[in-house]
Amino acid sequence: MLVIVRNEDISTHLFEIPRLLELKMSPDVWFAGIDEPQDLLNSTHQELFLGGGFVMLDQPSLESLNLDKVKRLLKLLQDLNKTEKWKWLLHYRDSRRFKENARIRTEEEEKNNLLSWSQEIGLSAVLPYHECDAKSRDHPDYLGCLVHLQVQNIAARFPVFLTDMKIADKFAKSGILTATLNSFLKRFST
């Protein structure tokens, strides 16, 4: 099955494709962005959602992240990167919190060192400062942010939001997979 999207609609309407997450989960579905119908015939279309993905954790999941789970997450991303590109994306304020906590406890320092190492080798990245990082916000607008990141990283098939909240339906409608950290580690390692 081929899902065709006009390139001009990608940023504003991509997340409105019915059953987008289900389509992405099927290996028999391909996505193409076109400017005009001839783009398909001339092979000048943009391939969308090729493979791989990116992971974002909500604040409570980050706060409960111990050193062992950081290691397991980074190891899994390293393994996944052998076949497709995967990355852990952090908000600026979460990255800053890692650095601040590193001054307090040794385990936090080790987590921060692992995060720095993972940034150096391209397994993780800190997002540029944006409205999610504003001090006036209690927490980021994860759904809006992930929808925006999905468009920015249009080659990534799976945006994954790791959380313990029961919000899967709202995110799935926008093409975003939600899971707990443990279920993600278990599901994607097999």
Short mmCIF file of C-alpha atoms in Angstrom, two decimals:
data_model
loop_
_atom_site.label_atom_id
_atom_site.label_comp_id
_atom_site.label_asym_id
_atom_site.label_seq_id
_atom_site.Cartn_x
_atom_site.Cartn_y
_atom_site.Cartn_z
CA MET A 1 0.00 0.00 0.00
CA LEU A 2 1.27 3.46 -0.87
CA VAL A 3 0.09 6.49 1.08
CA ILE A 4 0.57 9.69 -0.90
CA VAL A 5 0.73 13.08 0.79
CA ARG A 6 1.11 16.44 -0.89
CA ASN A 7 4.37 18.00 0.29
CA GLU A 8 2.56 21.24 1.11
CA ASP A 9 0.29 19.31 3.51
CA ILE A 10 3.02 17.48 5.40
CA SER A 11 3.56 20.09 8.10
CA THR A 12 -0.09 20.91 8.68
CA HIS A 13 -2.06 17.77 7.91
CA LEU A 14 0.23 14.75 8.13
CA PHE A 15 -0.93 13.83 11.61
CA GLU A 16 -4.55 13.77 10.37
CA ILE A 17 -4.06 10.65 8.23
CA PRO A 18 -6.56 8.11 9.58
CA ARG A 19 -4.92 5.24 11.48
CA LEU A 20 -1.47 6.72 10.85
CA LEU A 21 0.23 4.72 13.59
CA GLU A 22 -1.32 1.46 12.36
CA LEU A 23 -0.13 2.24 8.84
CA LYS A 24 3.39 2.96 10.07
CA MET A 25 3.47 -0.32 11.97
CA SER A 26 2.76 -2.30 8.82
CA PRO A 27 5.93 -3.09 6.84
CA ASP A 28 3.82 -3.29 3.67
CA VAL A 29 2.89 0.40 3.75
CA TRP A 30 5.06 3.05 2.08
CA PHE A 31 4.64 6.81 2.29
CA ALA A 32 5.47 9.35 -0.39
CA GLY A 33 5.39 13.14 -0.46
CA ILE A 34 4.66 14.69 -3.85
CA ASP A 35 4.31 18.15 -5.36
CA GLU A 36 2.41 16.86 -8.40
CA PRO A 37 1.20 13.42 -9.55
CA GLN A 38 4.07 13.06 -12.05
CA ASP A 39 6.50 12.93 -9.13
CA LEU A 40 5.57 9.28 -8.62
CA LEU A 41 6.07 8.39 -12.28
CA ASN A 42 9.36 10.29 -12.48
CA SER A 43 10.60 8.96 -9.12
CA THR A 44 11.02 12.53 -7.86
CA HIS A 45 8.81 12.00 -4.81
CA GLN A 46 10.05 12.30 -1.25
CA GLU A 47 10.02 9.04 0.68
CA LEU A 48 8.48 9.53 4.12
CA PHE A 49 8.73 7.41 7.27
CA LEU A 50 11.50 5.20 5.87
CA GLY A 51 12.55 3.56 9.12
CA GLY A 52 13.98 4.01 12.55
CA GLY A 53 12.68 6.64 14.86
CA PHE A 54 13.25 8.75 17.90
CA VAL A 55 12.37 8.45 21.56
CA MET A 56 11.26 11.09 24.02
CA LEU A 57 10.57 10.52 27.71
CA ASP A 58 8.15 12.56 29.77
CA GLN A 59 9.40 14.26 32.91
CA PRO A 60 8.19 11.62 35.43
CA SER A 61 9.83 8.86 33.36
CA LEU A 62 13.08 10.83 33.22
CA GLU A 63 13.01 11.42 36.96
CA SER A 64 12.58 7.71 37.66
CA LEU A 65 15.35 6.76 35.22
CA ASN A 66 18.12 5.00 37.11
CA LEU A 67 21.62 4.35 35.80
CA ASP A 68 20.81 0.79 34.74
CA LYS A 69 17.84 1.91 32.64
CA VAL A 70 19.88 4.67 30.99
CA LYS A 71 22.46 2.04 30.04
CA ARG A 72 19.77 -0.33 28.75
CA LEU A 73 18.08 2.41 26.72
CA LEU A 74 21.35 3.53 25.14
CA LYS A 75 22.38 -0.08 24.45
CA LEU A 76 19.04 -0.73 22.74
CA LEU A 77 19.37 2.43 20.65
CA GLN A 78 22.91 1.38 19.71
CA ASP A 79 21.62 -2.03 18.61
CA LEU A 80 18.72 -0.50 16.67
CA ASN A 81 21.15 1.91 14.97
CA LYS A 82 22.91 -1.03 13.34
CA THR A 83 20.01 -1.32 10.88
CA GLU A 84 18.10 1.99 11.11
CA LYS A 85 18.65 5.42 12.61
CA TRP A 86 17.30 5.86 16.15
CA LYS A 87 17.86 8.73 18.56
CA TRP A 88 16.86 9.81 22.07
CA LEU A 89 15.63 13.41 22.00
CA LEU A 90 15.66 15.50 25.17
CA HIS A 91 14.19 18.87 25.90
CA TYR A 92 16.72 21.53 26.83
CA ARG A 93 15.38 21.79 30.36
CA ASP A 94 15.63 18.02 30.87
CA SER A 95 19.25 18.12 29.74
CA ARG A 96 19.89 20.98 32.13
CA ARG A 97 18.28 18.97 34.95
CA PHE A 98 20.63 16.05 34.21
CA LYS A 99 23.61 18.42 34.55
CA GLU A 100 22.31 20.01 37.74
CA ASN A 101 21.64 16.62 39.36
CA ALA A 102 25.13 15.44 38.38
CA ARG A 103 26.57 17.85 40.93
CA ILE A 104 24.63 16.20 43.76
CA ARG A 105 25.09 12.41 43.47
CA THR A 106 27.61 10.06 41.88
CA GLU A 107 24.96 8.00 40.05
CA GLU A 108 23.53 11.19 38.57
CA GLU A 109 27.02 12.17 37.44
CA GLU A 110 27.39 8.79 35.71
CA LYS A 111 24.01 9.25 34.00
CA ASN A 112 25.07 12.69 32.81
CA ASN A 113 28.38 11.29 31.52
CA LEU A 114 26.50 8.59 29.59
CA LEU A 115 24.20 11.22 28.15
CA SER A 116 27.18 13.34 27.07
CA TRP A 117 28.81 10.31 25.48
CA SER A 118 25.59 9.39 23.67
CA GLN A 119 25.37 12.93 22.26
CA GLU A 120 28.95 12.70 20.99
CA ILE A 121 28.22 9.49 19.07
CA GLY A 122 24.79 10.63 17.82
CA LEU A 123 22.56 8.38 19.95
CA SER A 124 20.91 11.33 21.66
CA ALA A 125 20.38 14.99 21.03
CA VAL A 126 19.19 17.97 23.02
CA LEU A 127 16.49 19.92 21.27
CA PRO A 128 17.02 23.65 20.83
CA TYR A 129 15.35 25.79 23.46
CA HIS A 130 11.67 26.27 22.54
CA GLU A 131 8.34 26.99 24.23
CA CYS A 132 8.30 23.59 26.00
CA ASP A 133 11.32 24.75 28.00
CA ALA A 134 9.79 27.97 29.28
CA LYS A 135 9.81 28.30 33.07
CA SER A 136 6.15 29.36 32.96
CA ARG A 137 5.21 25.83 31.81
CA ASP A 138 4.80 23.07 34.38
CA HIS A 139 5.59 20.50 31.71
CA PRO A 140 6.07 20.49 27.94
CA ASP A 141 3.23 20.12 25.44
CA TYR A 142 4.44 16.65 24.54
CA LEU A 143 1.82 15.94 21.89
CA GLY A 144 2.36 19.23 20.05
CA CYS A 145 6.11 18.87 20.34
CA LEU A 146 6.14 15.28 19.04
CA VAL A 147 3.84 16.16 16.13
CA HIS A 148 6.26 18.95 15.21
CA LEU A 149 9.29 16.66 15.60
CA GLN A 150 7.59 14.04 13.44
CA VAL A 151 7.49 16.54 10.58
CA GLN A 152 11.06 17.70 11.21
CA ASN A 153 12.28 14.10 11.21
CA ILE A 154 10.10 12.94 8.32
CA ALA A 155 12.35 9.99 7.46
CA ALA A 156 11.88 8.50 10.96
CA ARG A 157 9.07 5.96 10.96
CA PHE A 158 8.39 5.86 14.68
CA PRO A 159 8.20 8.78 17.08
CA VAL A 160 8.01 7.04 20.46
CA PHE A 161 6.79 8.74 23.62
CA LEU A 162 7.79 6.94 26.80
CA THR A 163 5.39 7.60 29.64
CA ASP A 164 3.39 5.86 32.34
CA MET A 165 0.31 8.00 31.63
CA LYS A 166 -2.70 6.44 29.89
CA ILE A 167 -2.76 8.65 26.80
CA ALA A 168 -2.12 6.22 23.95
CA ASP A 169 -5.25 7.00 21.90
CA LYS A 170 -4.63 10.72 21.62
CA PHE A 171 -1.02 10.18 20.57
CA ALA A 172 -1.75 7.21 18.26
CA LYS A 173 -4.17 9.36 16.25
CA SER A 174 -1.20 11.60 15.45
CA GLY A 175 1.06 8.69 14.49
CA ILE A 176 3.00 8.56 17.75
CA LEU A 177 3.64 5.32 19.58
CA THR A 178 3.38 5.46 23.36
CA ALA A 179 4.86 2.93 25.74
CA THR A 180 6.36 2.64 29.16
CA LEU A 181 10.14 2.53 29.26
CA ASN A 182 10.08 -1.13 30.31
CA SER A 183 7.68 -2.16 27.54
CA PHE A 184 9.74 -0.24 24.98
CA LEU A 185 12.94 -1.94 26.11
CA LYS A 186 11.27 -5.33 25.97
CA ARG A 187 9.36 -4.86 22.69
CA PHE A 188 12.10 -3.27 20.63
CA SER A 189 14.88 -5.51 21.87
CA THR A 190 13.19 -8.55 20.30
#
